[in-house]
CSV table of C-alpha atoms and ligand atoms in Angstrom, one decimal:
chain,number,residue,atom,x,y,z
A,1,MET,CA,83.1,125.0,103.7
A,2,ILE,CA,81.7,121.6,102.5
A,3,THR,CA,78.4,120.2,103.7
A,4,VAL,CA,77.5,116.6,102.8
A,5,GLU,CA,74.0,115.7,103.7
A,6,ASN,CA,72.4,112.3,103.6
A,7,LEU,CA,74.5,111.0,100.8
A,8,THR,CA,73.6,107.6,99.5
A,9,LYS,CA,75.0,105.7,96.5
A,10,TYR,CA,73.8,102.5,95.0
A,11,TYR,CA,75.7,100.6,92.3
A,12,GLY,CA,72.9,98.5,91.0
A,13,PRO,CA,71.9,96.5,94.1
A,14,VAL,CA,75.2,97.3,96.0
A,15,LYS,CA,74.8,100.1,98.5
A,16,ALA,CA,78.3,101.7,98.6
A,17,VAL,CA,77.5,104.8,100.6
A,18,SER,CA,74.6,105.0,103.1
A,19,ASP,CA,73.1,108.2,104.4
A,20,LEU,CA,76.4,109.9,105.0
A,21,SER,CA,76.4,113.4,106.5
A,22,PHE,CA,79.4,115.5,107.6
A,23,THR,CA,80.8,119.0,107.5
A,24,ILE,CA,84.3,120.0,106.5
A,25,GLU,CA,85.7,123.2,107.9
A,26,GLU,CA,88.3,125.4,106.1
A,27,GLY,CA,92.0,125.1,106.5
A,28,GLN,CA,92.4,121.6,108.0
A,29,VAL,CA,93.6,118.3,106.8
A,30,TYR,CA,90.9,115.6,106.9
A,31,GLY,CA,91.4,111.9,106.6
A,32,LEU,CA,88.8,109.5,105.3
A,33,LEU,CA,89.8,106.2,107.0
A,34,GLY,CA,88.2,102.9,106.3
A,35,PRO,CA,89.0,99.4,105.1
A,36,ASN,CA,88.9,98.6,101.4
A,37,GLY,CA,85.4,98.7,100.0
A,38,ALA,CA,84.2,101.0,102.8
A,39,GLY,CA,83.1,103.6,100.3
A,40,LYS,CA,85.9,106.2,100.4
A,41,SER,CA,86.5,106.5,96.7
A,42,THR,CA,82.8,106.6,95.9
A,43,THR,CA,82.4,109.4,98.4
A,44,MET,CA,85.3,111.3,97.0
A,45,ASN,CA,84.1,110.8,93.4
A,46,ILE,CA,80.7,112.2,94.4
A,47,MET,CA,82.2,115.2,96.3
A,48,THR,CA,84.3,116.2,93.3
A,49,GLY,CA,81.4,116.0,90.9
A,50,CYS,CA,82.8,113.0,89.0
A,51,LEU,CA,79.9,110.7,90.0
A,52,SER,CA,76.2,111.3,90.8
A,53,PRO,CA,74.8,110.1,94.0
A,54,THR,CA,71.6,108.1,94.3
A,55,SER,CA,70.3,110.7,96.8
A,56,GLY,CA,71.7,113.4,99.1
A,57,SER,CA,73.2,116.9,98.6
A,58,ILE,CA,76.6,118.5,98.7
A,59,HIS,CA,77.2,122.2,99.2
A,60,ILE,CA,80.7,123.7,98.6
A,61,ASN,CA,81.0,127.2,100.1
A,62,GLY,CA,77.2,127.4,99.8
A,63,ILE,CA,77.1,126.3,96.2
A,64,ASP,CA,75.0,123.3,95.3
A,65,LEU,CA,77.4,120.9,93.6
A,66,PHE,CA,74.6,119.2,91.6
A,67,GLU,CA,72.8,122.4,90.6
A,68,GLU,CA,75.9,124.5,89.8
A,69,PRO,CA,78.6,121.9,89.1
A,70,GLU,CA,80.9,124.1,87.0
A,71,LYS,CA,81.0,126.8,89.7
A,72,ALA,CA,81.4,124.3,92.6
A,73,LYS,CA,84.0,122.2,90.9
A,74,LYS,CA,86.3,125.2,90.4
A,75,LEU,CA,86.8,125.2,94.2
A,76,ILE,CA,88.1,121.6,94.2
A,77,GLY,CA,91.3,119.9,92.9
A,78,TYR,CA,91.1,116.2,92.8
A,79,LEU,CA,93.7,113.3,92.6
A,80,PRO,CA,91.6,110.2,91.8
A,81,GLU,CA,92.7,106.7,92.9
A,82,GLN,CA,93.9,106.1,89.4
A,83,PRO,CA,95.3,109.4,88.2
A,84,PRO,CA,94.8,109.9,84.5
A,85,LEU,CA,98.4,110.6,83.5
A,86,TYR,CA,99.6,110.5,79.9
A,87,MET,CA,102.8,108.4,79.9
A,88,ASN,CA,104.3,109.7,76.7
A,89,GLU,CA,104.2,113.3,77.9
A,90,THR,CA,106.5,115.2,80.2
A,91,PRO,CA,105.1,116.7,83.5
A,92,LEU,CA,105.4,120.2,81.9
A,93,GLU,CA,103.3,119.1,78.8
A,94,TYR,CA,100.8,117.3,80.9
A,95,LEU,CA,100.3,120.2,83.3
A,96,ARG,CA,99.9,122.6,80.4
A,97,PHE,CA,97.2,120.3,79.0
A,98,VAL,CA,95.3,120.0,82.3
A,99,GLY,CA,95.7,123.8,83.0
A,100,GLN,CA,94.2,124.6,79.6
A,101,ALA,CA,91.3,122.2,80.3
A,102,LYS,CA,90.7,124.1,83.6
A,103,GLY,CA,90.5,127.3,81.5
A,104,LEU,CA,93.9,128.8,82.3
A,105,LYS,CA,95.9,130.5,79.6
A,106,GLY,CA,98.8,132.8,78.9
A,107,ALA,CA,100.9,134.2,81.8
A,108,GLU,CA,98.3,132.9,84.3
A,109,LEU,CA,98.8,129.3,83.0
A,110,SER,CA,102.6,129.6,82.9
A,111,GLY,CA,102.7,131.1,86.4
A,112,GLN,CA,100.5,128.5,88.0
A,113,ILE,CA,102.5,125.7,86.3
A,114,ARG,CA,105.7,127.1,87.7
A,115,ASP,CA,104.1,127.4,91.2
A,116,VAL,CA,102.7,123.8,91.3
A,117,ILE,CA,106.0,122.4,90.0
A,118,ALA,CA,107.8,124.2,92.8
A,119,GLN,CA,105.3,123.2,95.4
A,120,THR,CA,105.4,119.5,94.5
A,121,GLY,CA,109.2,119.4,94.0
A,122,LEU,CA,109.1,118.5,90.3
A,123,GLU,CA,111.6,121.0,89.1
A,124,HIS,CA,114.3,118.6,88.0
A,125,MET,CA,111.8,116.1,86.6
A,126,LYS,CA,109.6,118.4,84.6
A,127,ASN,CA,111.1,117.6,81.2
A,128,ARG,CA,111.3,113.8,81.6
A,129,LEU,CA,108.7,111.5,80.2
A,130,ILE,CA,106.1,110.5,82.8
A,131,SER,CA,106.6,106.9,81.8
A,132,GLN,CA,110.2,107.2,83.1
A,133,LEU,CA,109.3,108.7,86.5
A,134,SER,CA,109.1,106.6,89.7
A,135,LYS,CA,105.7,106.1,91.2
A,136,GLY,CA,106.5,108.7,93.8
A,137,TYR,CA,107.2,111.3,91.2
A,138,ARG,CA,104.1,110.3,89.2
A,139,GLN,CA,102.1,110.9,92.3
A,140,ARG,CA,103.6,114.4,92.6
A,141,VAL,CA,102.5,115.1,89.0
A,142,GLY,CA,99.0,113.9,90.0
A,143,ILE,CA,99.0,116.2,93.0
A,144,ALA,CA,100.4,119.1,90.9
A,145,GLN,CA,97.5,118.8,88.4
A,146,ALA,CA,95.0,118.9,91.3
A,147,LEU,CA,96.6,122.2,92.4
A,148,LEU,CA,96.2,123.9,89.1
A,149,GLY,CA,93.4,126.5,89.0
A,150,ASN,CA,94.3,127.3,92.6
A,151,PRO,CA,91.4,125.4,94.3
A,152,ALA,CA,90.7,126.1,98.0
A,153,ILE,CA,90.0,122.4,98.5
A,154,VAL,CA,92.3,119.5,97.5
A,155,ILE,CA,91.0,116.0,97.6
A,156,LEU,CA,93.5,113.1,97.3
A,157,ASP,CA,92.4,109.5,97.1
A,158,GLU,CA,94.9,107.2,98.7
A,159,PRO,CA,97.9,109.4,97.8
A,160,THR,CA,100.5,107.1,99.2
A,161,VAL,CA,99.3,103.8,98.0
A,162,GLY,CA,102.0,101.8,96.2
A,163,LEU,CA,104.9,104.1,97.3
A,164,ASP,CA,108.0,103.0,99.0
A,165,PRO,CA,108.6,104.2,102.6
A,166,ILE,CA,110.8,107.1,101.6
A,167,GLN,CA,108.3,108.3,99.0
A,168,ILE,CA,105.5,107.9,101.6
A,169,VAL,CA,107.3,110.2,104.0
A,170,GLU,CA,107.9,112.8,101.2
A,171,ILE,CA,104.3,112.8,100.1
A,172,ARG,CA,103.1,113.1,103.7
A,173,THR,CA,105.3,116.1,104.2
A,174,LEU,CA,103.9,117.6,101.0
A,175,ILE,CA,100.3,117.0,102.2
A,176,ARG,CA,101.0,118.6,105.5
A,177,ASP,CA,102.5,121.6,103.7
A,178,LEU,CA,99.4,121.8,101.4
A,179,GLY,CA,97.3,121.8,104.6
A,180,LYS,CA,98.8,125.2,105.5
A,181,THR,CA,97.3,126.9,102.5
A,182,HIS,CA,94.4,124.6,101.5
A,183,THR,CA,91.6,122.5,103.0
A,184,VAL,CA,92.9,118.9,102.3
A,185,ILE,CA,90.9,115.7,102.3
A,186,ILE,CA,92.9,112.4,101.9
A,187,SER,CA,91.7,108.9,102.1
A,188,SER,CA,93.7,106.0,103.4
A,189,HIS,CA,93.3,102.6,105.1
A,190,ILE,CA,96.5,103.2,106.9
A,191,LEU,CA,96.0,104.3,110.5
A,192,SER,CA,99.5,105.7,111.1
A,193,GLU,CA,99.1,107.9,108.0
A,194,MET,CA,96.0,109.5,109.6
A,195,GLN,CA,97.9,110.2,112.8
A,196,ALA,CA,100.9,111.5,110.9
A,197,VAL,CA,99.0,114.0,108.7
A,198,CYS,CA,95.4,114.7,109.6
A,199,ASP,CA,93.8,117.1,112.0
A,200,LYS,CA,90.5,115.2,111.9
A,201,VAL,CA,89.6,111.7,110.9
A,202,LEU,CA,86.3,110.4,109.5
A,203,ILE,CA,86.1,106.7,109.9
A,204,ILE,CA,84.0,105.1,107.2
A,205,SER,CA,82.7,101.6,107.6
A,206,ASN,CA,80.2,100.0,105.1
A,207,GLY,CA,79.4,103.3,103.6
A,208,THR,CA,78.4,104.9,106.9
A,209,LEU,CA,80.2,107.3,109.2
A,210,ALA,CA,81.5,105.4,112.2
A,211,ALA,CA,83.4,108.3,113.9
A,212,PHE,CA,84.5,111.8,113.2
A,213,ASP,CA,87.1,113.2,115.6
A,214,THR,CA,90.8,114.2,116.1
A,215,PRO,CA,93.2,111.2,116.0
A,216,ASN,CA,94.1,111.8,119.6
A,217,HIS,CA,90.6,112.0,120.8
A,218,LEU,CA,89.6,109.0,118.9
A,219,GLU,CA,92.1,107.1,120.8
A,220,SER,CA,90.8,108.2,124.1
A,221,ILE,CA,87.0,107.9,123.5
A,222,LEU,CA,87.1,104.2,123.6
A,223,SER,CA,86.5,103.8,127.3
A,224,GLY,CA,88.5,101.2,128.9
A,225,SER,CA,90.8,100.7,125.9
A,226,ASP,CA,93.8,101.2,128.1
A,227,GLU,CA,95.0,98.2,130.0
A,228,ILE,CA,97.4,97.6,132.9
A,229,THR,CA,98.7,94.2,133.6
A,230,ILE,CA,100.0,93.3,137.1
A,231,ARG,CA,101.8,90.2,138.4
A,232,THR,CA,101.3,90.0,142.2
A,233,LEU,CA,101.5,87.6,145.1
A,234,ALA,CA,98.0,88.7,146.2
A,235,SER,CA,95.3,86.0,146.3
A,236,GLU,CA,92.4,86.3,144.0
A,237,GLU,CA,90.2,87.4,146.9
A,238,GLN,CA,92.6,90.1,148.0
A,239,ALA,CA,93.0,91.4,144.4
A,240,ASP,CA,89.3,91.4,143.9
A,241,ALA,CA,88.6,93.3,147.1
A,242,LEU,CA,91.3,95.9,146.3
A,243,LEU,CA,90.4,96.5,142.7
A,244,SER,CA,86.6,96.6,143.4
A,245,SER,CA,87.2,99.5,145.7
A,246,MET,CA,89.3,101.5,143.3
A,247,GLN,CA,88.2,104.4,141.1
A,248,ASP,CA,88.8,104.2,137.3
A,249,VAL,CA,88.9,100.4,137.2
A,250,ASP,CA,86.4,99.6,134.4
A,251,SER,CA,86.9,95.8,134.6
A,252,PHE,CA,89.5,93.3,135.5
A,253,GLU,CA,90.4,89.6,135.0
A,254,CYS,CA,92.4,87.4,137.3
A,255,THR,CA,94.4,84.5,136.0
A,256,LYS,CA,96.1,82.2,138.4
A,257,GLU,CA,99.7,81.3,137.4
A,258,GLU,CA,102.1,78.9,139.0
A,259,ASP,CA,103.6,81.2,141.6
A,260,SER,CA,101.6,84.4,141.1
A,261,LEU,CA,98.4,86.0,140.0
A,262,LEU,CA,98.1,87.9,136.7
A,263,LEU,CA,95.7,90.8,136.6
A,264,ARG,CA,94.5,92.5,133.5
A,265,ILE,CA,92.9,95.8,134.4
A,266,ARG,CA,90.9,97.8,131.9
A,267,THR,CA,90.7,101.5,132.6
A,268,SER,CA,89.4,104.8,131.2
A,269,ALA,CA,91.5,106.8,133.6
A,270,GLU,CA,92.5,110.1,132.1
A,271,ASP,CA,96.2,109.8,133.1
A,272,LEU,CA,97.4,106.3,132.6
A,273,ARG,CA,100.7,106.9,134.3
A,274,GLN,CA,99.0,108.4,137.4
A,275,PHE,CA,96.6,105.5,137.5
A,276,SER,CA,99.5,103.0,137.4
A,277,CYS,CA,101.1,104.8,140.4
A,278,SER,CA,97.8,104.7,142.3
A,279,LEU,CA,97.6,100.9,141.6
A,280,PHE,CA,101.1,100.3,142.7
A,281,PHE,CA,100.7,102.2,146.0
A,282,ALA,CA,97.3,100.6,146.7
A,283,PHE,CA,98.9,97.1,146.5
A,284,ALA,CA,101.9,98.3,148.5
A,285,LYS,CA,99.6,99.7,151.2
A,286,GLU,CA,98.0,96.3,151.6
A,287,GLN,CA,101.4,94.7,151.7
A,288,LEU,CA,100.7,92.8,148.5
A,289,PRO,CA,103.9,92.5,146.5
A,290,VAL,CA,103.8,93.6,142.9
A,291,PHE,CA,106.7,92.4,140.8
A,292,GLU,CA,105.5,93.4,137.4
A,293,LEU,CA,103.4,96.2,136.2
A,294,THR,CA,102.9,97.1,132.5
A,295,ALA,CA,100.6,99.9,131.1
A,296,HIS,CA,99.3,99.5,127.6
A,297,LYS,CA,97.7,102.5,125.9
A,298,GLY,CA,94.9,101.7,123.6
A,299,SER,CA,95.7,102.9,120.0
A,300,LEU,CA,93.8,104.4,117.1
A,301,GLU,CA,94.0,100.9,115.7
A,302,ASP,CA,91.9,99.6,118.6
A,303,VAL,CA,89.3,102.2,117.9
A,304,PHE,CA,89.3,101.4,114.2
A,305,MET,CA,89.0,97.7,114.9
A,306,GLU,CA,86.1,98.2,117.3
A,307,LEU,CA,84.2,100.7,115.0
A,308,THR,CA,84.6,98.7,111.8
A,309,GLU,CA,84.6,95.3,113.3
A,310,GLN,CA,87.5,94.3,111.1
A,311,THR,CA,89.5,91.2,111.7
A,312,GLY,CA,92.7,92.6,110.1
A,313,THR,CA,93.1,89.7,107.7
A,314,ALA,CA,92.9,89.3,103.9
A,315,GLY,CA,93.8,91.7,101.1
A,316,ASP,CA,97.1,92.4,99.6
A,317,GLU,CA,96.5,95.5,97.6
A,318,THR,CA,99.0,97.5,99.5
A,319,ALA,CA,101.6,94.8,100.2
A,320,ASP,CA,104.2,97.0,98.6
A,321,SER,CA,103.5,100.2,100.5
A,322,GLY,CA,106.1,99.3,103.1
A,323,GLU,CA,103.8,100.0,106.1
A,324,SER,CA,103.4,97.5,108.9
A,325,GLU,CA,100.4,99.1,110.6
A,326,GLU,CA,97.9,98.8,107.9
A,327,ILE,CA,94.6,97.0,108.0
A,328,ASN,CA,93.1,95.7,104.8
B,401,ADP,P1,86.9,102.2,99.0
B,401,ADP,O1,87.4,103.4,98.2
B,401,ADP,O2,86.7,102.6,100.4
B,401,ADP,O3,87.8,101.0,98.9
B,401,ADP,P2,84.8,102.1,97.1
B,401,ADP,O4,84.1,103.4,97.2
B,401,ADP,O5,85.7,101.9,95.9
B,401,ADP,O6,85.5,101.8,98.5
B,401,ADP,O7,83.7,100.9,97.0
B,401,ADP,C1,82.6,100.8,97.9
B,401,ADP,C2,81.7,99.7,97.5
B,401,ADP,O8,81.1,99.9,96.2
B,401,ADP,C3,82.5,98.4,97.4
B,401,ADP,O9,81.6,97.3,97.8
B,401,ADP,C4,82.8,98.3,95.9
B,401,ADP,O10,82.9,96.9,95.5
B,401,ADP,C5,81.5,98.9,95.3
B,401,ADP,N1,81.8,99.6,94.0
B,401,ADP,C6,82.7,100.6,93.8
B,401,ADP,N2,82.7,101.0,92.5
B,401,ADP,C7,81.8,100.2,91.9
B,401,ADP,C8,81.3,100.2,90.6
B,401,ADP,N3,81.7,101.0,89.6
B,401,ADP,N4,80.3,99.3,90.3
B,401,ADP,C9,79.8,98.5,91.2
B,401,ADP,N5,80.2,98.5,92.5
B,401,ADP,C10,81.2,99.3,92.9
B,402,MG,MG1,89.2,103.5,97.1
């Protein structure tokens, strides 16, 4: 449906996007995940024909976006990071204006406006001034304008940024619903958002594609990201001999504590629970008492950290988004 090939964008000397290639299939929700400055907005602005790349090509349903922009852009609805809303208009007036700009008129225009208002839950707000709407409702107006013209693809740049937790849940539900009838691409730097709404995640780091996979598979591809800790009365030699002989033990560390030995075992075992059982019985068989065993499953956050080499510090742009799992 969308093919992005060798996309590169320089802003003066700054390389924002570097040789990016990927394919988007029809009917799924895709997430562009990356820390601030990774190149998400630049990529989206180029994919929607709002910005020219330095080099590279994009085809939308086989149409070259840079050779036939008018035709290709009809297939895409876009909510930019800063939606261009007119504060002294009502949603109804604004949607009428955008619809006309997209070439709609008459019954077609009225019908589509009615549909997008219903789809985005704006019915009881459509006659208020946009300036008086909450940020959550303004975002709905932004999404509604993207849906006008009935595009097959909807691209939303950080649709939940700056919203309160309840609004975030509502907008995520709306995005999932959109995914049933559209191909949706959203960007975010919030990992839990990707797990909540996306079928596939593209991790972007420094303008390059670091990973492209399902949220669940991304969690599992990091070999040895799962960890089991065991407190045992075994000696270091005994633990070493036992763990060295076991399958699925990628690596382990022993730390001597006052009255026990702490083992941290990294594994890429497929079934973490099953592997925990195997460990437990292996120690029992050797008559080595285990009095604590904890399994920790590696998360998408671990994958993200490893792929983008982020330290998870700095940045306060989304301090008001109410999320605790975000990485700036
Ligand atoms: P993201 O949306 O992932 O936060 P952006 O695409 O906005 O990332 O930015 C990618 C990089 O390009 C950053 O280093 C940013 O500072 C730079 N950049 C973005 N827009 C401009 C611009 N108009 N002029 C110069 N540099 C820019
Ligand atoms: Mg951005």
